[in-house]
Coordinates of N, CA and C in Angstrom, one line a residue:
M1 N 76.8 30.1 13.9 CA 77.4 30.6 15.2 C 78.7 31.4 14.8
K2 N 78.9 32.4 15.6 CA 80.1 33.3 15.3 C 81.4 32.6 15.9
E3 N 82.5 33.0 15.3 CA 83.8 32.5 15.8 C 84.1 33.1 17.1
P4 N 84.5 32.3 18.1 CA 84.7 32.9 19.5 C 85.8 34.0 19.6
R5 N 86.8 33.9 18.7 CA 87.8 34.9 18.7 C 87.3 36.3 18.2
T6 N 86.2 36.3 17.4 CA 85.7 37.6 16.9 C 84.7 38.2 18.0
I7 N 84.2 37.3 18.9 CA 83.3 37.9 20.0 C 84.2 38.5 21.1
I8 N 85.2 37.8 21.5 CA 86.1 38.3 22.6 C 87.2 39.0 21.9
R9 N 87.2 40.4 22.0 CA 88.2 41.2 21.3 C 89.6 41.2 22.1
L10 N 89.5 41.6 23.4 CA 90.7 41.6 24.2 C 90.4 41.7 25.7
P11 N 91.3 41.1 26.5 CA 91.2 41.2 27.9 C 91.5 42.6 28.4
L12 N 90.8 43.1 29.4 CA 91.0 44.4 30.0 C 91.7 44.3 31.3
V13 N 92.8 45.0 31.5 CA 93.6 44.9 32.7 C 93.5 46.3 33.3
S14 N 92.9 46.4 34.5 CA 92.8 47.7 35.2 C 92.8 47.4 36.7
E15 N 92.8 48.5 37.5 CA 92.8 48.3 39.0 C 91.5 47.7 39.4
K16 N 90.4 48.2 38.8 CA 89.1 47.7 39.2 C 88.9 46.2 38.8
G17 N 89.4 45.9 37.6 CA 89.4 44.5 37.1 C 90.2 43.6 38.0
T18 N 91.4 44.0 38.5 CA 92.2 43.3 39.4 C 91.5 43.0 40.7
V19 N 90.8 44.0 41.2 CA 90.0 43.8 42.5 C 88.9 42.8 42.3
L20 N 88.2 42.9 41.1 CA 87.1 41.9 40.8 C 87.7 40.5 40.7
R21 N 88.8 40.4 40.1 CA 89.5 39.1 39.9 C 89.8 38.5 41.3
A22 N 90.3 39.3 42.2 CA 90.8 38.8 43.5 C 89.6 38.4 44.4
K23 N 88.6 39.2 44.4 CA 87.4 39.0 45.3 C 86.4 38.1 44.8
N24 N 86.0 38.3 43.5 CA 84.8 37.6 43.0 C 85.1 36.6 41.9
N25 N 86.4 36.4 41.6 CA 86.8 35.5 40.5 C 86.1 35.9 39.2
A26 N 86.1 37.2 38.9 CA 85.5 37.8 37.7 C 86.6 38.4 36.8
Y27 N 86.4 38.3 35.5 CA 87.4 38.8 34.5 C 86.7 39.7 33.6
V28 N 87.4 40.7 33.1 CA 86.8 41.8 32.3 C 87.4 41.7 30.9
F29 N 86.5 41.8 29.8 CA 86.9 41.7 28.4 C 86.2 42.8 27.6
Q30 N 86.9 43.2 26.6 CA 86.2 44.0 25.5 C 85.7 43.0 24.5
V31 N 84.4 43.1 24.2 CA 83.7 42.2 23.3 C 83.1 42.9 22.1
A32 N 82.6 42.2 21.2 CA 82.0 42.7 20.0 C 80.7 43.3 20.4
P33 N 80.3 44.5 19.9 CA 79.1 45.2 20.3 C 77.8 44.5 20.0
E34 N 77.8 43.6 19.0 CA 76.6 43.0 18.6 C 76.4 41.6 19.3
S35 N 77.4 41.2 20.2 CA 77.3 39.9 20.8 C 76.4 40.0 22.1
N36 N 75.8 38.9 22.5 CA 74.9 38.8 23.6 C 75.6 38.0 24.7
K37 N 75.0 37.9 25.9 CA 75.6 37.2 27.0 C 75.8 35.7 26.8
I38 N 74.9 35.1 26.1 CA 75.0 33.6 25.8 C 76.2 33.4 24.9
E39 N 76.4 34.2 23.8 CA 77.5 34.1 22.9 C 78.8 34.3 23.6
I40 N 78.8 35.3 24.5 CA 80.1 35.6 25.3 C 80.4 34.5 26.2
A41 N 79.5 33.9 26.9 CA 79.7 32.8 27.8 C 80.3 31.6 27.0
N42 N 79.7 31.3 25.8 CA 80.1 30.1 25.0 C 81.5 30.4 24.5
A43 N 81.8 31.6 24.1 CA 83.2 32.0 23.6 C 84.2 31.8 24.7
I44 N 83.9 32.2 25.9 CA 84.9 32.1 27.0 C 85.1 30.6 27.3
K45 N 84.0 29.8 27.3 CA 84.1 28.4 27.6 C 85.0 27.7 26.5
S46 N 84.9 28.1 25.3 CA 85.6 27.4 24.2 C 87.1 27.9 24.1
I47 N 87.3 29.2 24.4 CA 88.7 29.7 24.3 C 89.5 29.3 25.5
F48 N 89.0 29.4 26.7 CA 89.8 29.2 27.9 C 89.5 27.9 28.7
K49 N 88.5 27.1 28.2 CA 88.2 25.8 28.8 C 87.9 26.0 30.3
V50 N 87.0 26.9 30.7 CA 86.5 27.1 32.0 C 85.0 27.2 32.1
E51 N 84.4 27.0 33.3 CA 83.0 27.1 33.5 C 82.6 28.5 33.9
V52 N 81.6 29.1 33.2 CA 81.2 30.4 33.4 C 79.9 30.4 34.3
A53 N 79.9 31.2 35.3 CA 78.7 31.3 36.2 C 77.8 32.4 35.7
T54 N 78.3 33.6 35.5 CA 77.5 34.7 35.1 C 78.3 35.6 34.1
V55 N 77.5 36.4 33.3 CA 78.1 37.4 32.4 C 77.3 38.6 32.5
R56 N 78.0 39.7 32.8 CA 77.3 41.1 32.9 C 77.9 41.9 31.8
T57 N 77.1 42.6 31.1 CA 77.6 43.5 30.0 C 77.2 44.9 30.2
L58 N 78.0 45.8 29.6 CA 77.7 47.2 29.6 C 78.3 47.9 28.4
N59 N 77.5 48.8 27.8 CA 78.0 49.6 26.7 C 78.7 50.9 27.1
V60 N 79.9 51.1 26.7 CA 80.7 52.2 27.1 C 80.6 53.2 25.9
K61 N 80.2 54.4 26.3 CA 80.1 55.5 25.3 C 81.5 56.1 25.0
G62 N 81.8 56.4 23.8 CA 83.1 57.0 23.4 C 83.1 58.5 23.9
K63 N 84.3 58.9 24.3 CA 84.5 60.3 24.8 C 84.6 61.2 23.6
P64 N 84.1 62.5 23.7 CA 84.4 63.5 22.7 C 85.9 63.9 22.9
K65 N 86.5 64.1 21.7 CA 87.9 64.5 21.7 C 88.1 65.6 20.7
R66 N 89.2 66.4 20.9 CA 89.5 67.5 20.0 C 91.0 67.4 19.6
M67 N 91.2 67.8 18.3 CA 92.6 67.9 17.8 C 92.6 69.3 17.2
G68 N 93.0 70.2 18.0 CA 93.0 71.6 17.5 C 91.6 72.1 17.4
R69 N 91.3 72.5 16.2 CA 89.9 73.1 16.0 C 88.9 72.0 15.5
Y70 N 89.4 70.8 15.3 CA 88.6 69.7 14.8 C 88.1 68.8 16.0
E71 N 86.8 68.5 15.9 CA 86.2 67.7 17.0 C 85.9 66.3 16.4
G72 N 86.0 65.4 17.3 CA 85.7 64.0 17.0 C 85.2 63.3 18.2
K73 N 85.1 62.0 18.0 CA 84.6 61.2 19.1 C 85.3 59.8 19.1
R74 N 85.7 59.3 20.2 CA 86.2 57.9 20.2 C 85.0 56.9 20.0
A75 N 85.3 55.7 19.6 CA 84.3 54.8 19.2 C 83.6 54.2 20.5
D76 N 82.3 53.9 20.4 CA 81.6 53.2 21.4 C 82.1 51.8 21.4
W77 N 82.0 51.1 22.6 CA 82.4 49.7 22.7 C 81.7 49.0 23.8
K78 N 81.8 47.7 23.9 CA 81.1 46.9 24.8 C 82.0 46.2 25.7
K79 N 81.7 46.2 27.0 CA 82.5 45.5 28.0 C 81.7 44.4 28.7
A80 N 82.4 43.3 29.0 CA 81.8 42.1 29.6 C 82.5 41.7 30.8
V81 N 81.8 41.6 32.0 CA 82.4 41.1 33.2 C 81.9 39.6 33.4
V82 N 82.9 38.7 33.3 CA 82.6 37.3 33.3 C 83.0 36.7 34.7
T83 N 82.1 36.1 35.4 CA 82.3 35.5 36.7 C 82.4 34.0 36.4
L84 N 83.5 33.3 37.0 CA 83.7 31.9 36.8 C 83.2 31.1 38.0
K85 N 82.9 29.8 37.7 CA 82.4 28.9 38.8 C 83.6 28.4 39.5
G86 N 83.4 28.2 40.8 CA 84.3 27.5 41.7 C 85.7 28.2 41.7
D87 N 86.7 27.4 41.6 CA 88.1 27.9 41.7 C 88.7 27.9 40.3
S88 N 87.9 28.1 39.2 CA 88.5 28.2 37.9 C 89.3 29.5 37.7
K89 N 90.3 29.4 36.9 CA 91.2 30.5 36.7 C 91.5 30.7 35.2
I90 N 91.7 31.9 34.7 CA 92.1 32.1 33.4 C 93.6 32.5 33.5
T91 N 94.5 31.8 32.9 CA 95.9 31.9 33.1 C 96.5 33.2 32.5
I92 N 95.9 33.7 31.5 CA 96.6 34.9 30.9 C 96.5 36.1 31.8
F93 N 95.6 36.2 32.7 CA 95.5 37.2 33.7 C 96.5 37.0 34.8
E94 N 96.7 35.8 35.1 CA 97.6 35.5 36.3 C 99.1 35.8 35.9
D95 N 99.4 35.8 34.6 CA 100.8 36.0 34.1 C 101.1 37.5 34.1
L96 N 100.1 38.4 34.2 CA 100.3 39.8 34.1 C 100.8 40.4 35.4

C-alpha cells in the first residue's frame, strides 16, 4: 500500500472549491496521477480521520506556455473532489 501523504499532494483552494465545500461538503485536492479512487478515499480517511462518501477524479491537461521563442507545456496533473459523510469537516480548509 502506498503512503497516504504521497497520494494526497496538496489541498486546492479556489472559488469553485469554496462553493462545493459550503453546499455539498466536498473538498478538492491535487493527487498523484497514478492513484485511484479507493486509494484516495483511504488516504483521506487516514490523514484527516473523517468518513468519505464519494470520490470523483479528473485529469487536468497542462497548458502550452511560451518563453520568448521557446515553447513548452505545464505538467498534467490529477484532481480529486472528495465528498464527506454527514457533518464531517476537514479543519485545514476552515482555517483559510
